Amino acid sequence: MSRYKKSEDYLERALKTIPLGSQTFSKSMTHLPYGASPFFIQKGEGAYVWDLDGNKYIDFVCGLLSVSLGYNDPDVNTAVEKQLKQGVSFSLPHPIEAELAEKIVDMVPCAEMVRFGKNGSDATSGAIRIARAYTGRDHVATCGYHGWQDWYIGSTTRNLGVPKCVQDLTHTFKYNDLASLEAIFDKHPGQVAAVIMEPMNVEFPKDGFLEKVKALAHKNGAVLIFDEVITGFRFAKGGAQEYFGVIPDLACMGKGMANGFPISVVMGRKDLMKLMEDIFFSFTFGGEAVSLAAALATITKIDQLPVIDKVRANGEIIYSEVKKKLKKYKLQDCIDICGFPSWTSFKFKDSFYSKWYYKTMFMKFMMESGVMTVGSNNISYAHSQEDIEKLLVVYDGFFSLCSELIQKGTFEDYLDIPLMKPLFSVR
Ligand SMILES: Cc1ncc(COP(=O)(O)O)c(C=O)c1O
């Protein structure tokens, strides 16, 4: 019987009432190999999760990087319980809004004023609206992933349902390729409101790329927005802008800022943020107090304890050990690891076999070995040295198997499930 029998049965049930059986595309069956993966998680504790069948995993997905301290963090839970007793959503703002705003203004270099949202997409869409209001322009240059809203997703292959006229306003440039951004300004002179980018995802900035993007955006009268939904409170206390020393006009954070509670933030220069008094950025749950309390507790912990350093140090070990192992097993042509230590990703390449063999086999092997993954190392403060060592033992087993199967030429034998399929990719 399948190790994932209950998950598979439950997926069948969920699919009857929920398209794809999931609220989040990247947690859905589209991202998981059927027959070799669970589809539902029942509970989490620290760095561990249990699926519906009771299988235990060290989790290196961490709620898509939202669980930054670990599941069931006692300090966050205490703050949440206290707030829950006072109330969740009120008829006027709760004072904790201003307390959290002040904490963020203290910690993040670009933040002079802030507004809160629920998802990262709220924050990025709010920032784009500010930039458009400020410049009186419509076009936007983007680099990375910025959420589900029309203005951004229209520029990707997942653009079904987005009007063409909206798609035409968003232009993508390549990371570490200033010429690709220059080309957008040349093609749309005086029309670009904003340059929005992840300050880093899979590649480190080269040759002062971030400084050059900032100068180019400003030379052309565009607002520079850093999408720090992932990098915020992860690369450094003040995000990637602090780490790389390049301060944008506006920034967006979300994901790990409340250890899994739904909250995001758009922040930046006062003159720009003041436009929020007139543009419409308003929703019923904007000041929902439990998530505000969770955020304040999480950010305070990140500020006071060595969260950033521990996560980065563990990530550095993973990165350097994986590099060594790939060399040892002569797999550098097939698999690589890239990114910032606290958020690295595997890159599977077409070499000997299609990259989809490697990806599918990786997912199957990891899940079987008790490692919850989507192909990246999303580290939380709860991961211990021992967890990292366990992970590396599993990676070693996977690399060893790959090398053996490549030598024997019997890769297909290991896979008794259909190959995973190419998905929309923006990084
Ligand atoms: C860099 C970045 N920006 C924006 C978003 C959108 O955030 P959300 O999914 O919370 O709307 C994401 C989500 O993955 C992200 O990684």
Tab-separated table of C-alpha atoms and ligand atoms in Angstrom:
chain	number	residue	atom	x	y	z
A	1	MET	CA	0.000	0.000	0.000
A	2	SER	CA	1.193	3.511	-0.773
A	3	ARG	CA	2.958	5.312	2.043
A	4	TYR	CA	0.730	8.255	1.064
A	5	LYS	CA	-2.603	6.400	0.861
A	6	LYS	CA	-4.573	8.743	3.133
A	7	SER	CA	-3.178	11.793	1.350
A	8	GLU	CA	-4.100	10.351	-2.024
A	9	ASP	CA	-7.624	9.482	-0.897
A	10	TYR	CA	-8.043	12.896	0.649
A	11	LEU	CA	-6.834	14.557	-2.524
A	12	GLU	CA	-9.571	12.741	-4.415
A	13	ARG	CA	-12.085	14.108	-1.900
A	14	ALA	CA	-10.688	17.675	-1.972
A	15	LEU	CA	-10.632	17.762	-5.776
A	16	LYS	CA	-14.418	17.424	-5.789
A	17	THR	CA	-14.832	20.837	-4.126
A	18	ILE	CA	-11.506	22.665	-4.527
A	19	PRO	CA	-9.835	23.241	-7.917
A	20	LEU	CA	-6.394	21.550	-7.731
A	21	GLY	CA	-7.302	20.626	-4.129
A	22	SER	CA	-5.236	23.523	-2.761
A	23	GLN	CA	-5.394	27.275	-2.105
A	24	THR	CA	-1.816	27.823	-3.254
A	25	PHE	CA	-0.541	26.826	-6.672
A	26	SER	CA	2.874	25.777	-5.411
A	27	LYS	CA	1.412	23.599	-2.646
A	28	SER	CA	-0.833	21.816	-5.127
A	29	MET	CA	-0.576	18.520	-7.003
A	30	THR	CA	1.002	20.452	-9.907
A	31	HIS	CA	4.212	20.697	-7.862
A	32	LEU	CA	4.272	17.193	-6.402
A	33	PRO	CA	4.852	13.778	-8.036
A	34	TYR	CA	1.714	11.696	-7.649
A	35	GLY	CA	2.508	8.348	-6.031
A	36	ALA	CA	5.671	9.640	-4.370
A	37	SER	CA	4.479	12.552	-2.285
A	38	PRO	CA	2.013	13.474	0.420
A	39	PHE	CA	-0.572	16.162	-0.424
A	40	PHE	CA	-1.651	17.243	3.062
A	41	ILE	CA	0.117	18.105	6.290
A	42	GLN	CA	-1.624	17.525	9.596
A	43	LYS	CA	0.653	19.317	12.059
A	44	GLY	CA	4.068	20.861	12.649
A	45	GLU	CA	6.428	21.268	15.581
A	46	GLY	CA	9.746	23.121	15.412
A	47	ALA	CA	11.465	22.005	12.208
A	48	TYR	CA	9.210	18.967	11.719
A	49	VAL	CA	5.872	18.225	10.061
A	50	TRP	CA	3.626	15.152	9.912
A	51	ASP	CA	1.567	14.276	6.858
A	52	LEU	CA	-1.930	12.837	6.863
A	53	ASP	CA	-0.580	9.279	6.909
A	54	GLY	CA	1.493	10.034	10.018
A	55	ASN	CA	4.850	10.157	8.177
A	56	LYS	CA	7.315	12.551	9.798
A	57	TYR	CA	9.548	14.963	7.849
A	58	ILE	CA	12.197	17.596	8.507
A	59	ASP	CA	10.558	20.453	6.661
A	60	PHE	CA	12.691	22.449	4.236
A	61	VAL	CA	9.711	24.180	2.641
A	62	CYS	CA	8.574	25.892	5.850
A	63	GLY	CA	5.210	27.044	4.560
A	64	LEU	CA	6.879	28.504	1.452
A	65	LEU	CA	9.296	30.451	3.673
A	66	SER	CA	6.581	31.861	5.900
A	67	VAL	CA	7.592	29.773	8.922
A	68	SER	CA	10.801	31.587	9.766
A	69	LEU	CA	11.219	30.633	13.433
A	70	GLY	CA	9.711	27.140	13.349
A	71	TYR	CA	6.273	25.621	13.865
A	72	ASN	CA	4.543	26.333	17.148
A	73	ASP	CA	7.092	28.905	18.289
A	74	PRO	CA	6.361	29.513	21.999
A	75	ASP	CA	6.993	33.285	21.945
A	76	VAL	CA	4.841	33.875	18.897
A	77	ASN	CA	2.139	31.622	20.298
A	78	THR	CA	2.108	33.504	23.631
A	79	ALA	CA	1.688	36.833	21.811
A	80	VAL	CA	-1.038	35.347	19.628
A	81	GLU	CA	-2.936	33.863	22.588
A	82	LYS	CA	-2.794	37.184	24.437
A	83	GLN	CA	-4.127	39.037	21.395
A	84	LEU	CA	-6.770	36.400	20.725
A	85	LYS	CA	-8.227	37.045	24.166
A	86	GLN	CA	-8.493	40.786	23.399
A	87	GLY	CA	-9.951	40.270	19.947
A	88	VAL	CA	-9.026	39.709	16.311
A	89	SER	CA	-10.785	42.250	14.079
A	90	PHE	CA	-12.196	45.461	15.544
A	91	SER	CA	-14.270	48.449	14.463
A	92	LEU	CA	-11.297	50.819	14.814
A	93	PRO	CA	-7.533	50.223	14.508
A	94	HIS	CA	-5.887	48.444	17.460
A	95	PRO	CA	-2.839	50.260	18.952
A	96	ILE	CA	-0.586	47.323	18.020
A	97	GLU	CA	-0.675	48.617	14.396
A	98	ALA	CA	1.455	51.616	15.323
A	99	GLU	CA	3.727	49.535	17.581
A	100	LEU	CA	4.523	47.170	14.724
A	101	ALA	CA	4.923	50.079	12.278
A	102	GLU	CA	7.471	51.703	14.620
A	103	LYS	CA	9.415	48.448	14.968
A	104	ILE	CA	9.645	48.049	11.179
A	105	VAL	CA	10.671	51.692	10.717
A	106	ASP	CA	13.432	51.049	13.274
A	107	MET	CA	14.676	47.905	11.553
A	108	VAL	CA	14.408	48.450	7.793
A	109	PRO	CA	16.592	51.146	6.194
A	110	CYS	CA	14.103	52.420	3.558
A	111	ALA	CA	11.080	52.404	5.883
A	112	GLU	CA	9.884	55.851	6.952
A	113	MET	CA	6.213	54.882	6.879
A	114	VAL	CA	4.447	51.550	6.409
A	115	ARG	CA	1.092	50.027	5.513
A	116	PHE	CA	0.101	46.433	6.140
A	117	GLY	CA	-1.476	43.869	3.818
A	118	LYS	CA	-2.241	40.172	4.156
A	119	ASN	CA	-0.283	38.553	1.293
A	120	GLY	CA	2.908	39.581	-0.448
A	121	SER	CA	0.767	40.367	-3.515
A	122	ASP	CA	-1.065	43.075	-1.534
A	123	ALA	CA	2.217	44.759	-0.735
A	124	THR	CA	3.675	44.586	-4.260
A	125	SER	CA	0.402	45.746	-5.840
A	126	GLY	CA	0.153	48.609	-3.328
A	127	ALA	CA	3.716	49.663	-4.120
A	128	ILE	CA	3.019	49.630	-7.859
A	129	ARG	CA	-0.068	51.756	-7.331
A	130	ILE	CA	1.967	54.280	-5.324
A	131	ALA	CA	4.600	54.428	-8.078
A	132	ARG	CA	1.960	54.941	-10.751
A	133	ALA	CA	0.236	57.645	-8.694
A	134	TYR	CA	3.559	59.385	-7.972
A	135	THR	CA	4.861	59.393	-11.548
A	136	GLY	CA	1.581	59.633	-13.451
A	137	ARG	CA	2.933	56.804	-15.645
A	138	ASP	CA	1.574	53.307	-16.353
A	139	HIS	CA	4.416	51.000	-17.437
A	140	VAL	CA	6.328	48.761	-15.051
A	141	ALA	CA	9.649	46.899	-15.318
A	142	THR	CA	9.833	43.674	-13.300
A	143	CYS	CA	12.447	41.085	-12.366
A	144	GLY	CA	11.485	37.990	-10.358
A	145	TYR	CA	8.136	36.835	-8.976
A	146	HIS	CA	5.757	39.408	-7.498
A	147	GLY	CA	2.423	37.673	-6.868
A	148	TRP	CA	-0.917	36.795	-8.363
A	149	GLN	CA	-2.351	40.208	-9.286
A	150	ASP	CA	-3.105	41.204	-12.905
A	151	TRP	CA	-0.352	43.830	-13.226
A	152	TYR	CA	2.333	41.189	-12.628
A	153	ILE	CA	0.998	37.730	-13.481
A	154	GLY	CA	-0.151	39.051	-16.857
A	155	SER	CA	3.517	39.209	-17.859
A	156	THR	CA	4.047	35.465	-17.250
A	157	THR	CA	2.852	32.332	-19.017
A	158	ARG	CA	0.116	32.011	-16.333
A	159	ASN	CA	-1.723	35.002	-17.764
A	160	LEU	CA	-5.102	33.389	-18.384
A	161	GLY	CA	-7.857	35.879	-17.550
A	162	VAL	CA	-5.650	38.976	-17.561
A	163	PRO	CA	-6.706	41.628	-20.117
A	164	LYS	CA	-4.201	42.168	-22.917
A	165	CYS	CA	-4.118	45.914	-22.235
A	166	VAL	CA	-2.877	45.182	-18.696
A	167	GLN	CA	-0.323	42.640	-19.918
A	168	ASP	CA	1.080	45.240	-22.303
A	169	LEU	CA	2.082	47.530	-19.425
A	170	THR	CA	4.497	45.107	-17.725
A	171	HIS	CA	7.964	44.364	-19.083
A	172	THR	CA	10.424	41.825	-17.753
A	173	PHE	CA	14.157	42.386	-17.454
A	174	LYS	CA	16.900	39.904	-16.605
A	175	TYR	CA	18.812	39.809	-13.348
A	176	ASN	CA	22.441	40.987	-13.671
A	177	ASP	CA	21.695	42.281	-17.172
A	178	LEU	CA	21.466	46.054	-17.047
A	179	ALA	CA	21.086	46.263	-20.834
A	180	SER	CA	17.781	44.378	-20.603
A	181	LEU	CA	16.440	47.120	-18.286
A	182	GLU	CA	17.904	49.888	-20.456
A	183	ALA	CA	16.039	48.403	-23.411
A	184	ILE	CA	12.723	48.819	-21.557
A	185	PHE	CA	13.429	52.486	-20.802
A	186	ASP	CA	14.506	53.030	-24.426
A	187	LYS	CA	11.334	51.442	-25.768
A	188	HIS	CA	9.004	53.331	-23.411
A	189	PRO	CA	10.661	56.704	-22.772
A	190	GLY	CA	8.995	58.740	-19.997
A	191	GLN	CA	6.420	55.971	-19.461
A	192	VAL	CA	7.927	53.670	-16.832
A	193	ALA	CA	6.520	54.289	-13.341
A	194	ALA	CA	8.458	51.645	-11.439
A	195	VAL	CA	11.280	49.186	-11.505
A	196	ILE	CA	10.278	46.364	-9.175
A	197	MET	CA	12.666	43.511	-8.494
A	198	GLU	CA	13.670	40.843	-6.053
A	199	PRO	CA	17.024	42.238	-4.881
A	200	MET	CA	18.322	38.680	-5.158
A	201	ASN	CA	16.903	35.242	-5.817
A	202	VAL	CA	19.101	32.592	-7.429
A	203	GLU	CA	22.133	34.731	-8.396
A	204	PHE	CA	24.196	37.170	-6.360
A	205	PRO	CA	24.259	40.690	-7.811
A	206	LYS	CA	27.364	41.201	-9.985
A	207	ASP	CA	29.377	44.356	-10.743
A	208	GLY	CA	27.236	46.706	-8.657
A	209	PHE	CA	24.053	45.576	-10.425
A	210	LEU	CA	21.690	46.821	-7.707
A	211	GLU	CA	23.405	50.228	-7.504
A	212	LYS	CA	23.272	50.501	-11.301
A	213	VAL	CA	19.574	49.585	-11.420
A	214	LYS	CA	18.861	52.248	-8.805
A	215	ALA	CA	20.796	54.907	-10.738
A	216	LEU	CA	19.130	53.934	-14.032
A	217	ALA	CA	15.632	53.943	-12.531
A	218	HIS	CA	16.173	57.369	-10.996
A	219	LYS	CA	17.776	58.787	-14.144
A	220	ASN	CA	14.587	57.830	-15.961
A	221	GLY	CA	12.260	59.190	-13.279
A	222	ALA	CA	11.025	55.735	-12.128
A	223	VAL	CA	10.471	54.590	-8.556
A	224	LEU	CA	12.715	51.731	-7.383
A	225	ILE	CA	10.838	49.023	-5.472
A	226	PHE	CA	12.571	46.073	-3.850
A	227	ASP	CA	10.311	43.066	-3.557
A	228	GLU	CA	11.675	41.662	-0.305
A	229	VAL	CA	8.747	39.344	0.342
A	230	ILE	CA	11.294	36.530	0.750
A	231	THR	CA	14.548	38.374	1.501
A	232	GLY	CA	13.018	40.680	4.144
A	233	PHE	CA	13.876	39.678	7.726
A	234	ARG	CA	15.903	36.786	6.219
A	235	PHE	CA	19.052	38.110	4.486
A	236	ALA	CA	19.572	40.620	7.316
A	237	LYS	CA	17.383	42.196	9.996
A	238	GLY	CA	16.673	45.017	7.547
A	239	GLY	CA	16.435	42.696	4.529
A	240	ALA	CA	18.550	42.472	1.374
A	241	GLN	CA	18.649	46.287	1.143
A	242	GLU	CA	20.627	46.338	4.383
A	243	TYR	CA	22.776	43.356	3.386
A	244	PHE	CA	23.728	44.791	-0.020
A	245	GLY	CA	23.683	48.431	1.115
A	246	VAL	CA	21.317	49.607	-1.630
A	247	ILE	CA	18.258	51.434	-0.341
A	248	PRO	CA	15.160	51.452	-2.582
A	249	ASP	CA	12.381	54.063	-2.580
A	250	LEU	CA	9.803	51.467	-1.559
A	251	ALA	CA	10.007	47.870	-0.359
A	252	CYS	CA	7.596	45.003	0.205
A	253	MET	CA	7.943	42.275	2.805
A	254	GLY	CA	5.728	39.372	3.848
A	255	LYS	CA	6.274	35.605	4.153
A	256	GLY	CA	8.415	35.053	7.293
A	257	MET	CA	7.590	38.293	9.100
A	258	ALA	CA	4.967	36.660	11.343
A	259	ASN	CA	6.120	33.026	11.474
A	260	GLY	CA	3.278	31.819	9.252
A	261	PHE	CA	0.535	34.295	10.164
A	262	PRO	CA	-0.863	36.190	7.184
A	263	ILE	CA	0.562	39.671	7.028
A	264	SER	CA	2.666	41.712	4.597
A	265	VAL	CA	3.957	45.250	4.531
A	266	VAL	CA	4.684	47.971	2.009
A	267	MET	CA	7.089	50.608	3.260
A	268	GLY	CA	9.354	53.377	2.079
A	269	ARG	CA	10.008	57.070	1.647
A	270	LYS	CA	7.557	59.287	3.483
A	271	ASP	CA	6.632	61.453	0.476
A	272	LEU	CA	5.731	58.331	-1.504
A	273	MET	CA	3.974	56.545	1.362
A	274	LYS	CA	1.887	59.658	2.105
A	275	LEU	CA	0.148	59.045	-1.232
A	276	MET	CA	-1.519	56.108	0.535
A	277	GLU	CA	-3.799	58.766	2.038
A	278	ASP	CA	-5.388	59.221	-1.383
A	279	ILE	CA	-4.873	56.065	-3.391
A	280	PHE	CA	-7.094	53.158	-2.450
A	281	PHE	CA	-5.312	50.480	-0.438
A	282	SER	CA	-7.924	49.311	2.013
A	283	PHE	CA	-9.429	45.984	3.054
A	284	THR	CA	-11.483	44.603	5.934
A	285	PHE	CA	-8.677	42.521	7.424
A	286	GLY	CA	-5.870	45.060	6.920
A	287	GLY	CA	-5.489	45.644	10.662
A	288	GLU	CA	-6.311	42.113	11.840
A	289	ALA	CA	-4.688	42.129	15.245
A	290	VAL	CA	-3.617	38.502	15.772
A	291	SER	CA	-1.308	38.609	12.754
A	292	LEU	CA	-0.009	42.009	13.879
A	293	ALA	CA	0.802	40.497	17.289
A	294	ALA	CA	2.460	37.490	15.624
A	295	ALA	CA	4.523	39.851	13.451
A	296	LEU	CA	5.620	41.971	16.393
A	297	ALA	CA	6.690	38.870	18.339
A	298	THR	CA	8.483	37.362	15.320
A	299	ILE	CA	10.312	40.521	14.317
A	300	THR	CA	11.300	41.241	17.924
A	301	LYS	CA	12.777	37.750	18.155
A	302	ILE	CA	14.622	38.254	14.854
A	303	ASP	CA	15.940	41.551	16.245
A	304	GLN	CA	17.022	40.218	19.631
A	305	LEU	CA	18.230	36.667	18.967
A	306	PRO	CA	20.812	35.401	16.435
A	307	VAL	CA	18.066	34.225	14.041
A	308	ILE	CA	19.583	35.693	10.883
A	309	ASP	CA	23.099	34.452	11.715
A	310	LYS	CA	22.040	30.920	12.654
A	311	VAL	CA	19.919	30.489	9.531
A	312	ARG	CA	22.716	31.821	7.315
A	313	ALA	CA	25.399	29.674	9.020
A	314	ASN	CA	23.302	26.528	8.532
A	315	GLY	CA	22.697	27.536	4.927
A	316	GLU	CA	26.410	28.007	4.344
A	317	ILE	CA	27.056	24.460	5.576
A	318	ILE	CA	24.374	23.071	3.243
A	319	TYR	CA	25.732	25.034	0.279
A	320	SER	CA	29.375	24.077	0.715
A	321	GLU	CA	28.681	20.432	1.578
A	322	VAL	CA	26.335	20.032	-1.399
A	323	LYS	CA	28.974	21.536	-3.711
A	324	LYS	CA	31.560	19.067	-2.349
A	325	LYS	CA	29.211	16.112	-2.757
A	326	LEU	CA	28.271	17.077	-6.319
A	327	LYS	CA	31.974	17.114	-7.133
A	328	LYS	CA	32.596	13.818	-5.329
A	329	TYR	CA	29.836	12.088	-7.331
A	330	LYS	CA	30.764	13.954	-10.564
A	331	LEU	CA	27.251	15.342	-10.898
A	332	GLN	CA	28.088	18.996	-11.578
A	333	ASP	CA	26.742	18.770	-15.134
A	334	CYS	CA	23.381	17.443	-13.909
A	335	ILE	CA	22.708	19.233	-10.618
A	336	ASP	CA	23.799	22.508	-9.065
A	337	ILE	CA	22.928	24.552	-5.999
A	338	CYS	CA	22.563	28.311	-6.103
A	339	GLY	CA	21.317	31.324	-4.154
A	340	PHE	CA	21.901	33.079	-0.859
A	341	PRO	CA	22.853	30.702	1.987
A	342	SER	CA	19.596	31.221	3.908
A	343	TRP	CA	17.584	30.369	0.799
A	344	THR	CA	19.375	28.111	-1.690
A	345	SER	CA	17.809	26.145	-4.529
A	346	PHE	CA	18.750	23.108	-6.547
A	347	LYS	CA	19.082	23.525	-10.268
A	348	PHE	CA	18.460	20.339	-12.246
A	349	LYS	CA	19.951	20.312	-15.734
A	350	ASP	CA	19.399	18.373	-18.937
A	351	SER	CA	22.495	16.160	-18.923
A	352	PHE	CA	22.487	12.373	-19.551
A	353	TYR	CA	18.774	12.543	-18.656
A	354	SER	CA	16.125	15.260	-18.790
A	355	LYS	CA	16.111	17.572	-15.771
A	356	TRP	CA	12.601	16.256	-15.066
A	357	TYR	CA	14.065	12.836	-14.283
A	358	TYR	CA	16.343	14.408	-11.695
A	359	LYS	CA	13.590	16.595	-10.247
A	360	THR	CA	11.041	13.758	-10.015
A	361	MET	CA	13.575	11.368	-8.591
A	362	PHE	CA	14.749	14.006	-6.118
A	363	MET	CA	11.210	14.613	-4.873
A	364	LYS	CA	10.508	10.880	-4.541
A	365	PHE	CA	13.786	10.169	-2.736
A	366	MET	CA	13.463	13.127	-0.350
A	367	MET	CA	9.870	12.447	0.641
A	368	GLU	CA	10.640	8.726	1.155
A	369	SER	CA	13.614	9.723	3.315
A	370	GLY	CA	11.591	12.058	5.516
A	371	VAL	CA	12.653	15.376	4.000
A	372	MET	CA	9.830	17.695	2.955
A	373	THR	CA	11.079	19.709	-0.019
A	374	VAL	CA	10.221	21.502	-3.219
A	375	GLY	CA	13.856	21.673	-4.320
A	376	SER	CA	15.033	24.567	-2.171
A	377	ASN	CA	16.566	24.823	1.290
A	378	ASN	CA	14.148	27.062	3.169
A	379	ILE	CA	15.797	27.155	6.542
A	380	SER	CA	14.122	28.250	9.754
A	381	TYR	CA	15.536	29.171	13.150
A	382	ALA	CA	14.229	25.824	14.444
A	383	HIS	CA	16.548	23.741	12.239
A	384	SER	CA	19.283	22.338	14.447
A	385	GLN	CA	22.789	21.261	13.558
A	386	GLU	CA	21.516	17.699	13.767
A	387	ASP	CA	18.708	18.430	11.282
A	388	ILE	CA	21.244	19.852	8.833
A	389	GLU	CA	23.450	16.780	9.271
A	390	LYS	CA	20.458	14.489	8.638
A	391	LEU	CA	19.606	16.470	5.516
A	392	LEU	CA	23.149	16.113	4.209
A	393	VAL	CA	23.098	12.345	4.766
A	394	VAL	CA	19.901	12.165	2.687
A	395	TYR	CA	21.405	14.390	-0.032
A	396	ASP	CA	24.463	12.133	-0.087
A	397	GLY	CA	22.233	9.091	-0.588
A	398	PHE	CA	20.426	10.803	-3.444
A	399	PHE	CA	23.612	11.909	-5.206
A	400	SER	CA	25.112	8.457	-4.798
A	401	LEU	CA	22.004	6.859	-6.332
A	402	CYS	CA	22.022	9.349	-9.226
A	403	SER	CA	25.627	8.629	-10.001
A	404	GLU	CA	25.035	4.857	-9.859
A	405	LEU	CA	21.969	5.075	-12.125
A	406	ILE	CA	23.778	7.310	-14.600
A	407	GLN	CA	26.666	4.838	-14.772
A	408	LYS	CA	24.350	1.877	-15.245
A	409	GLY	CA	22.119	3.817	-17.639
A	410	THR	CA	19.046	2.539	-15.795
A	411	PHE	CA	17.584	5.764	-14.526
A	412	GLU	CA	14.105	4.870	-15.686
A	413	ASP	CA	14.060	1.786	-13.423
A	414	TYR	CA	13.986	3.846	-10.252
A	415	LEU	CA	10.980	5.850	-11.338
A	416	ASP	CA	7.731	3.911	-11.084
A	417	ILE	CA	5.737	7.151	-11.278
A	418	PRO	CA	5.068	9.645	-14.091
A	419	LEU	CA	7.660	12.378	-14.579
A	420	MET	CA	6.870	15.792	-13.192
A	421	LYS	CA	6.002	18.339	-15.855
A	422	PRO	CA	7.470	21.765	-16.655
A	423	LEU	CA	5.638	24.474	-14.751
A	424	PHE	CA	5.584	28.185	-15.029
A	425	SER	CA	8.910	29.501	-13.871
A	426	VAL	CA	9.973	33.106	-13.343
A	427	ARG	CA	13.363	32.791	-11.674
B	1	LIG	C1	9.375	37.595	-4.085
B	1	LIG	C2	7.905	37.410	-3.921
B	1	LIG	N1	7.097	38.461	-4.088
B	1	LIG	C3	5.765	38.363	-3.936
B	1	LIG	C4	5.184	37.165	-3.635
B	1	LIG	C5	3.698	37.062	-3.484
B	1	LIG	O1	3.395	36.815	-2.167
B	1	LIG	P1	2.000	36.106	-1.782
B	1	LIG	O2	2.028	34.750	-2.380
B	1	LIG	O3	2.041	36.113	-0.288
B	1	LIG	O4	0.928	36.982	-2.335
B	1	LIG	C6	5.983	36.022	-3.465
B	1	LIG	C7	5.389	34.716	-3.159
B	1	LIG	O5	5.955	33.683	-3.362
B	1	LIG	C8	7.382	36.154	-3.617
B	1	LIG	O6	8.197	35.093	-3.499
